[in-house]
């Protein structure tokens, strides 16, 4: 496995950890320490790839053209390190975003990237269910805001879309998976208490969703 691929996989792992954090929370000290160590390791690798500056060279002929320095390995290391750093900075800045925030599209783009890069249907299904959980938490955060109407409706719709897609993939990959029942129970605990705070139209959306996942959580 190449270095670039290993770094990309570590970045995806970090994004997954950030998405699991509660909205409004903060990364744990152990996560920040590990991330800092990996970024510093990448910087050291880039520095080590730099050719020595004080290496002696024989005098070139008077009319000979100077050969360009071989910077490709160094630039490659720096580009990979820069990409990883940029992704981490963006992740820290966006994981708390909710619908309506300027950074929210970046959060959704990171989620979509995780789903697309999943290795199989089971993993993709789980990540889509993670997205549905995030939408439920976002709805809870939006309640009571002055412009929550369209945003709540859209977020509830996206929650149901991710849920149905994730359940469909998991059922194909792992029939009768206990992960489905656990997801349904967890979602009921988040969505159920919202009903009394939702408008009539939004209540209908949420109740239809609860009716759907109740069937998933039923014994059988």
PDB file of C-alpha atoms in Angstrom:
ATOM      1  CA  UNK A   1       0.000   0.000   0.000  1.00  0.00           C
ATOM      2  CA  UNK A   2       1.516   3.389  -1.026  1.00  0.00           C
ATOM      3  CA  UNK A   3       2.098   6.275   1.360  1.00  0.00           C
ATOM      4  CA  UNK A   4      -0.467   8.498  -0.359  1.00  0.00           C
ATOM      5  CA  UNK A   5      -3.136   5.823  -0.035  1.00  0.00           C
ATOM      6  CA  UNK A   6      -2.316   5.247   3.650  1.00  0.00           C
ATOM      7  CA  UNK A   7      -2.570   8.982   4.338  1.00  0.00           C
ATOM      8  CA  UNK A   8      -5.892   9.175   2.490  1.00  0.00           C
ATOM      9  CA  UNK A   9      -7.298   6.316   4.553  1.00  0.00           C
ATOM     10  CA  UNK A  10      -6.169   8.003   7.804  1.00  0.00           C
ATOM     11  CA  UNK A  11      -7.896  11.217   6.688  1.00  0.00           C
ATOM     12  CA  UNK A  12     -11.123   9.294   6.041  1.00  0.00           C
ATOM     13  CA  UNK A  13     -10.882   7.654   9.461  1.00  0.00           C
ATOM     14  CA  UNK A  14     -10.533  11.085  11.082  1.00  0.00           C
ATOM     15  CA  UNK A  15     -13.535  12.418   9.154  1.00  0.00           C
ATOM     16  CA  UNK A  16     -15.575   9.449  10.315  1.00  0.00           C
ATOM     17  CA  UNK A  17     -14.595  10.123  13.952  1.00  0.00           C
ATOM     18  CA  UNK A  18     -15.560  13.772  13.623  1.00  0.00           C
ATOM     19  CA  UNK A  19     -18.977  12.925  12.171  1.00  0.00           C
ATOM     20  CA  UNK A  20     -19.738  10.736  15.183  1.00  0.00           C
ATOM     21  CA  UNK A  21     -19.256  13.612  17.604  1.00  0.00           C
ATOM     22  CA  UNK A  22     -22.409  15.251  18.993  1.00  0.00           C
ATOM     23  CA  UNK A  23     -23.304  18.569  17.432  1.00  0.00           C
ATOM     24  CA  UNK A  24     -21.810  21.301  19.583  1.00  0.00           C
ATOM     25  CA  UNK A  25     -19.235  18.940  21.085  1.00  0.00           C
ATOM     26  CA  UNK A  26     -15.485  19.016  20.689  1.00  0.00           C
ATOM     27  CA  UNK A  27     -12.862  16.429  19.686  1.00  0.00           C
ATOM     28  CA  UNK A  28     -11.400  14.488  22.583  1.00  0.00           C
ATOM     29  CA  UNK A  29      -7.812  15.342  23.670  1.00  0.00           C
ATOM     30  CA  UNK A  30      -6.570  11.916  22.531  1.00  0.00           C
ATOM     31  CA  UNK A  31      -7.918  12.537  19.010  1.00  0.00           C
ATOM     32  CA  UNK A  32      -6.289  15.988  18.826  1.00  0.00           C
ATOM     33  CA  UNK A  33      -2.982  14.580  20.073  1.00  0.00           C
ATOM     34  CA  UNK A  34      -3.007  11.735  17.532  1.00  0.00           C
ATOM     35  CA  UNK A  35      -3.899  14.088  14.677  1.00  0.00           C
ATOM     36  CA  UNK A  36      -1.116  16.526  15.616  1.00  0.00           C
ATOM     37  CA  UNK A  37       1.413  13.685  15.735  1.00  0.00           C
ATOM     38  CA  UNK A  38       0.411  12.437  12.283  1.00  0.00           C
ATOM     39  CA  UNK A  39       0.568  15.906  10.742  1.00  0.00           C
ATOM     40  CA  UNK A  40       4.026  16.481  12.259  1.00  0.00           C
ATOM     41  CA  UNK A  41       5.103  13.079  10.954  1.00  0.00           C
ATOM     42  CA  UNK A  42       4.016  14.103   7.473  1.00  0.00           C
ATOM     43  CA  UNK A  43       5.968  17.342   7.742  1.00  0.00           C
ATOM     44  CA  UNK A  44       9.109  15.458   8.813  1.00  0.00           C
ATOM     45  CA  UNK A  45       8.714  13.050   5.881  1.00  0.00           C
ATOM     46  CA  UNK A  46       8.500  15.982   3.482  1.00  0.00           C
ATOM     47  CA  UNK A  47      11.580  17.592   5.045  1.00  0.00           C
ATOM     48  CA  UNK A  48      13.570  14.355   4.808  1.00  0.00           C
ATOM     49  CA  UNK A  49      12.736  14.089   1.111  1.00  0.00           C
ATOM     50  CA  UNK A  50      14.411  17.479   0.466  1.00  0.00           C
ATOM     51  CA  UNK A  51      17.852  17.046  -1.174  1.00  0.00           C
ATOM     52  CA  UNK A  52      20.782  18.369   0.932  1.00  0.00           C
ATOM     53  CA  UNK A  53      21.395  22.057   0.257  1.00  0.00           C
ATOM     54  CA  UNK A  54      25.149  22.103   1.003  1.00  0.00           C
ATOM     55  CA  UNK A  55      26.179  19.092  -1.057  1.00  0.00           C
ATOM     56  CA  UNK A  56      29.275  19.807  -3.099  1.00  0.00           C
ATOM     57  CA  UNK A  57      29.041  19.544  -6.890  1.00  0.00           C
ATOM     58  CA  UNK A  58      31.847  19.520  -9.456  1.00  0.00           C
ATOM     59  CA  UNK A  59      32.207  22.762 -11.370  1.00  0.00           C
ATOM     60  CA  UNK A  60      30.036  22.772 -14.458  1.00  0.00           C
ATOM     61  CA  UNK A  61      31.496  23.617 -17.853  1.00  0.00           C
ATOM     62  CA  UNK A  62      31.329  27.316 -18.664  1.00  0.00           C
ATOM     63  CA  UNK A  63      28.652  26.984 -21.329  1.00  0.00           C
ATOM     64  CA  UNK A  64      26.768  23.993 -19.923  1.00  0.00           C
ATOM     65  CA  UNK A  65      23.083  24.450 -19.130  1.00  0.00           C
ATOM     66  CA  UNK A  66      22.237  24.006 -15.438  1.00  0.00           C
ATOM     67  CA  UNK A  67      20.063  20.985 -14.767  1.00  0.00           C
ATOM     68  CA  UNK A  68      16.802  21.689 -12.938  1.00  0.00           C
ATOM     69  CA  UNK A  69      16.701  20.319  -9.407  1.00  0.00           C
ATOM     70  CA  UNK A  70      14.679  17.160  -8.915  1.00  0.00           C
ATOM     71  CA  UNK A  71      11.793  18.531  -6.927  1.00  0.00           C
ATOM     72  CA  UNK A  72       9.099  16.063  -7.874  1.00  0.00           C
ATOM     73  CA  UNK A  73       9.403  13.802  -4.770  1.00  0.00           C
ATOM     74  CA  UNK A  74       9.433  16.810  -2.446  1.00  0.00           C
ATOM     75  CA  UNK A  75       6.481  18.463  -4.181  1.00  0.00           C
ATOM     76  CA  UNK A  76       4.565  15.194  -4.075  1.00  0.00           C
ATOM     77  CA  UNK A  77       5.127  14.854  -0.315  1.00  0.00           C
ATOM     78  CA  UNK A  78       4.183  18.480   0.279  1.00  0.00           C
ATOM     79  CA  UNK A  79       1.042  18.186  -1.840  1.00  0.00           C
ATOM     80  CA  UNK A  80      -0.097  15.065   0.015  1.00  0.00           C
ATOM     81  CA  UNK A  81       0.665  16.634   3.389  1.00  0.00           C
ATOM     82  CA  UNK A  82      -1.062  19.871   2.380  1.00  0.00           C
ATOM     83  CA  UNK A  83      -4.172  18.010   1.226  1.00  0.00           C
ATOM     84  CA  UNK A  84      -4.375  16.062   4.487  1.00  0.00           C
ATOM     85  CA  UNK A  85      -3.886  19.221   6.533  1.00  0.00           C
ATOM     86  CA  UNK A  86      -6.512  21.130   4.563  1.00  0.00           C
ATOM     87  CA  UNK A  87      -9.023  18.329   4.978  1.00  0.00           C
ATOM     88  CA  UNK A  88      -8.429  18.183   8.715  1.00  0.00           C
ATOM     89  CA  UNK A  89      -8.772  21.937   9.142  1.00  0.00           C
ATOM     90  CA  UNK A  90     -11.981  21.905   7.108  1.00  0.00           C
ATOM     91  CA  UNK A  91     -13.318  19.001   9.156  1.00  0.00           C
ATOM     92  CA  UNK A  92     -12.667  20.789  12.464  1.00  0.00           C
ATOM     93  CA  UNK A  93     -14.387  23.912  11.137  1.00  0.00           C
ATOM     94  CA  UNK A  94     -17.441  22.176   9.688  1.00  0.00           C
ATOM     95  CA  UNK A  95     -18.401  19.217  11.868  1.00  0.00           C
ATOM     96  CA  UNK A  96     -20.559  21.464  14.074  1.00  0.00           C
ATOM     97  CA  UNK A  97     -22.346  23.148  11.142  1.00  0.00           C
ATOM     98  CA  UNK A  98     -26.142  22.875  10.835  1.00  0.00           C
ATOM     99  CA  UNK A  99     -28.457  23.666   7.896  1.00  0.00           C
ATOM    100  CA  UNK A 100     -28.306  27.347   7.091  1.00  0.00           C
ATOM    101  CA  UNK A 101     -24.659  27.760   8.167  1.00  0.00           C
ATOM    102  CA  UNK A 102     -22.176  28.854   5.508  1.00  0.00           C
ATOM    103  CA  UNK A 103     -19.977  25.790   6.148  1.00  0.00           C
ATOM    104  CA  UNK A 104     -22.813  23.284   6.069  1.00  0.00           C
ATOM    105  CA  UNK A 105     -22.311  22.381   2.359  1.00  0.00           C
ATOM    106  CA  UNK A 106     -18.742  21.345   3.211  1.00  0.00           C
ATOM    107  CA  UNK A 107     -20.029  19.061   5.947  1.00  0.00           C
ATOM    108  CA  UNK A 108     -22.446  17.413   3.530  1.00  0.00           C
ATOM    109  CA  UNK A 109     -19.724  17.093   0.885  1.00  0.00           C
ATOM    110  CA  UNK A 110     -17.483  15.298   3.402  1.00  0.00           C
ATOM    111  CA  UNK A 111     -20.329  12.906   4.241  1.00  0.00           C
ATOM    112  CA  UNK A 112     -20.954  12.188   0.564  1.00  0.00           C
ATOM    113  CA  UNK A 113     -17.251  11.481   0.058  1.00  0.00           C
ATOM    114  CA  UNK A 114     -17.246   8.955   2.901  1.00  0.00           C
ATOM    115  CA  UNK A 115     -20.270   7.198   1.403  1.00  0.00           C
ATOM    116  CA  UNK A 116     -18.826   7.089  -2.125  1.00  0.00           C
ATOM    117  CA  UNK A 117     -15.486   5.728  -0.908  1.00  0.00           C
ATOM    118  CA  UNK A 118     -17.090   2.900   1.079  1.00  0.00           C
ATOM    119  CA  UNK A 119     -15.708  -0.496   0.129  1.00  0.00           C
ATOM    120  CA  UNK A 120     -18.997  -2.441   0.034  1.00  0.00           C
ATOM    121  CA  UNK A 121     -22.773  -2.209   0.496  1.00  0.00           C
ATOM    122  CA  UNK A 122     -22.624  -2.936   4.225  1.00  0.00           C
ATOM    123  CA  UNK A 123     -20.153  -0.152   4.934  1.00  0.00           C
ATOM    124  CA  UNK A 124     -21.982   2.248   2.644  1.00  0.00           C
ATOM    125  CA  UNK A 125     -25.285   1.427   4.306  1.00  0.00           C
ATOM    126  CA  UNK A 126     -23.853   2.095   7.779  1.00  0.00           C
ATOM    127  CA  UNK A 127     -22.465   5.445   6.684  1.00  0.00           C
ATOM    128  CA  UNK A 128     -25.803   6.437   5.203  1.00  0.00           C
ATOM    129  CA  UNK A 129     -27.458   5.575   8.500  1.00  0.00           C
ATOM    130  CA  UNK A 130     -24.830   7.724  10.238  1.00  0.00           C
ATOM    131  CA  UNK A 131     -25.911  10.552   7.939  1.00  0.00           C
ATOM    132  CA  UNK A 132     -29.551   9.977   8.949  1.00  0.00           C
ATOM    133  CA  UNK A 133     -28.540  10.248  12.618  1.00  0.00           C
ATOM    134  CA  UNK A 134     -26.774  13.531  11.886  1.00  0.00           C
ATOM    135  CA  UNK A 135     -29.909  14.898  10.180  1.00  0.00           C
ATOM    136  CA  UNK A 136     -32.007  14.005  13.247  1.00  0.00           C
ATOM    137  CA  UNK A 137     -29.607  15.857  15.559  1.00  0.00           C
ATOM    138  CA  UNK A 138     -29.633  18.844  13.211  1.00  0.00           C
ATOM    139  CA  UNK A 139     -33.425  19.020  13.310  1.00  0.00           C
ATOM    140  CA  UNK A 140     -33.287  19.059  17.100  1.00  0.00           C
ATOM    141  CA  UNK A 141     -30.774  21.924  16.939  1.00  0.00           C
ATOM    142  CA  UNK A 142     -32.924  23.902  14.485  1.00  0.00           C
ATOM    143  CA  UNK A 143     -36.074  23.796  16.613  1.00  0.00           C
ATOM    144  CA  UNK A 144     -37.039  27.235  17.846  1.00  0.00           C
ATOM    145  CA  UNK A 145     -34.891  29.196  15.393  1.00  0.00           C
ATOM    146  CA  UNK A 146     -36.574  32.003  13.463  1.00  0.00           C
ATOM    147  CA  UNK A 147     -36.078  30.456  10.028  1.00  0.00           C
ATOM    148  CA  UNK A 148     -36.489  26.787  10.911  1.00  0.00           C
ATOM    149  CA  UNK A 149     -39.483  26.120   8.621  1.00  0.00           C
ATOM    150  CA  UNK A 150     -37.956  25.233   5.228  1.00  0.00           C
ATOM    151  CA  UNK A 151     -34.716  23.998   6.815  1.00  0.00           C
ATOM    152  CA  UNK A 152     -36.527  21.565   9.125  1.00  0.00           C
ATOM    153  CA  UNK A 153     -38.661  20.223   6.284  1.00  0.00           C
ATOM    154  CA  UNK A 154     -35.646  19.711   4.032  1.00  0.00           C
ATOM    155  CA  UNK A 155     -33.589  18.102   6.810  1.00  0.00           C
ATOM    156  CA  UNK A 156     -36.409  15.707   7.723  1.00  0.00           C
ATOM    157  CA  UNK A 157     -36.680  14.731   4.051  1.00  0.00           C
ATOM    158  CA  UNK A 158     -32.925  14.108   3.816  1.00  0.00           C
ATOM    159  CA  UNK A 159     -33.070  12.065   7.042  1.00  0.00           C
ATOM    160  CA  UNK A 160     -35.717   9.745   5.621  1.00  0.00           C
ATOM    161  CA  UNK A 161     -33.904   9.489   2.264  1.00  0.00           C
ATOM    162  CA  UNK A 162     -30.625   8.460   3.932  1.00  0.00           C
ATOM    163  CA  UNK A 163     -32.454   6.043   6.225  1.00  0.00           C
ATOM    164  CA  UNK A 164     -34.267   4.213   3.427  1.00  0.00           C
ATOM    165  CA  UNK A 165     -31.126   4.013   1.285  1.00  0.00           C
ATOM    166  CA  UNK A 166     -28.962   2.806   4.184  1.00  0.00           C
ATOM    167  CA  UNK A 167     -31.511   0.205   5.320  1.00  0.00           C
ATOM    168  CA  UNK A 168     -31.877  -1.101   1.777  1.00  0.00           C
ATOM    169  CA  UNK A 169     -28.113  -1.565   1.410  1.00  0.00           C
ATOM    170  CA  UNK A 170     -27.694  -3.200   4.810  1.00  0.00           C
ATOM    171  CA  UNK A 171     -30.574  -5.596   4.220  1.00  0.00           C
ATOM    172  CA  UNK A 172     -28.947  -6.720   0.968  1.00  0.00           C
ATOM    173  CA  UNK A 173     -25.501  -7.119   2.502  1.00  0.00           C
ATOM    174  CA  UNK A 174     -26.461  -8.389   5.977  1.00  0.00           C
ATOM    175  CA  UNK A 175     -30.026  -9.732   6.087  1.00  0.00           C
ATOM    176  CA  UNK A 176     -31.642  -9.392   9.554  1.00  0.00           C
ATOM    177  CA  UNK A 177     -28.678  -7.377  10.776  1.00  0.00           C
ATOM    178  CA  UNK A 178     -28.964  -6.282  14.447  1.00  0.00           C
ATOM    179  CA  UNK A 179     -27.469  -2.945  13.376  1.00  0.00           C
ATOM    180  CA  UNK A 180     -30.809  -2.060  11.768  1.00  0.00           C
ATOM    181  CA  UNK A 181     -32.790  -2.589  14.975  1.00  0.00           C
ATOM    182  CA  UNK A 182     -30.261  -0.624  17.008  1.00  0.00           C
ATOM    183  CA  UNK A 183     -30.379   2.242  14.544  1.00  0.00           C
ATOM    184  CA  UNK A 184     -34.193   2.316  14.651  1.00  0.00           C
ATOM    185  CA  UNK A 185     -34.242   2.356  18.464  1.00  0.00           C
ATOM    186  CA  UNK A 186     -31.657   5.147  18.621  1.00  0.00           C
ATOM    187  CA  UNK A 187     -33.527   7.249  16.068  1.00  0.00           C
ATOM    188  CA  UNK A 188     -36.823   6.879  17.936  1.00  0.00           C
ATOM    189  CA  UNK A 189     -35.163   8.291  21.051  1.00  0.00           C
ATOM    190  CA  UNK A 190     -34.011  11.357  19.107  1.00  0.00           C
ATOM    191  CA  UNK A 191     -37.011  12.006  16.838  1.00  0.00           C
ATOM    192  CA  UNK A 192     -39.827  11.086  19.220  1.00  0.00           C
ATOM    193  CA  UNK A 193     -39.289  13.930  21.730  1.00  0.00           C
ATOM    194  CA  UNK A 194     -39.317  16.477  18.880  1.00  0.00           C
ATOM    195  CA  UNK A 195     -42.968  15.919  17.954  1.00  0.00           C
ATOM    196  CA  UNK A 196     -44.426  18.361  20.460  1.00  0.00           C
ATOM    197  CA  UNK A 197     -42.083  21.122  19.229  1.00  0.00           C
ATOM    198  CA  UNK A 198     -42.740  20.673  15.512  1.00  0.00           C
ATOM    199  CA  UNK A 199     -45.306  22.495  13.428  1.00  0.00           C
ATOM    200  CA  UNK A 200     -48.290  20.517  12.146  1.00  0.00           C
ATOM    201  CA  UNK A 201     -46.740  19.826   8.736  1.00  0.00           C
ATOM    202  CA  UNK A 202     -43.413  18.851  10.239  1.00  0.00           C
ATOM    203  CA  UNK A 203     -45.138  16.636  12.780  1.00  0.00           C
ATOM    204  CA  UNK A 204     -46.728  14.701   9.918  1.00  0.00           C
ATOM    205  CA  UNK A 205     -43.287  14.202   8.332  1.00  0.00           C
ATOM    206  CA  UNK A 206     -41.761  13.044  11.603  1.00  0.00           C
ATOM    207  CA  UNK A 207     -44.672  10.730  12.452  1.00  0.00           C
ATOM    208  CA  UNK A 208     -44.467   9.049   9.032  1.00  0.00           C
ATOM    209  CA  UNK A 209     -40.750   8.527   9.629  1.00  0.00           C
ATOM    210  CA  UNK A 210     -41.320   7.078  13.104  1.00  0.00           C
ATOM    211  CA  UNK A 211     -43.956   4.733  11.731  1.00  0.00           C
ATOM    212  CA  UNK A 212     -41.427   3.473   9.189  1.00  0.00           C
ATOM    213  CA  UNK A 213     -38.611   2.832  11.670  1.00  0.00           C
ATOM    214  CA  UNK A 214     -40.933   1.293  14.278  1.00  0.00           C
ATOM    215  CA  UNK A 215     -41.362  -1.611  11.897  1.00  0.00           C
ATOM    216  CA  UNK A 216     -37.579  -1.959  11.736  1.00  0.00           C
ATOM    217  CA  UNK A 217     -37.234  -2.051  15.515  1.00  0.00           C
ATOM    218  CA  UNK A 218     -40.000  -4.592  16.055  1.00  0.00           C
ATOM    219  CA  UNK A 219     -38.921  -8.056  17.310  1.00  0.00           C
ATOM    220  CA  UNK A 220     -38.722 -10.687  14.653  1.00  0.00           C
TER     221      UNK A 220
END
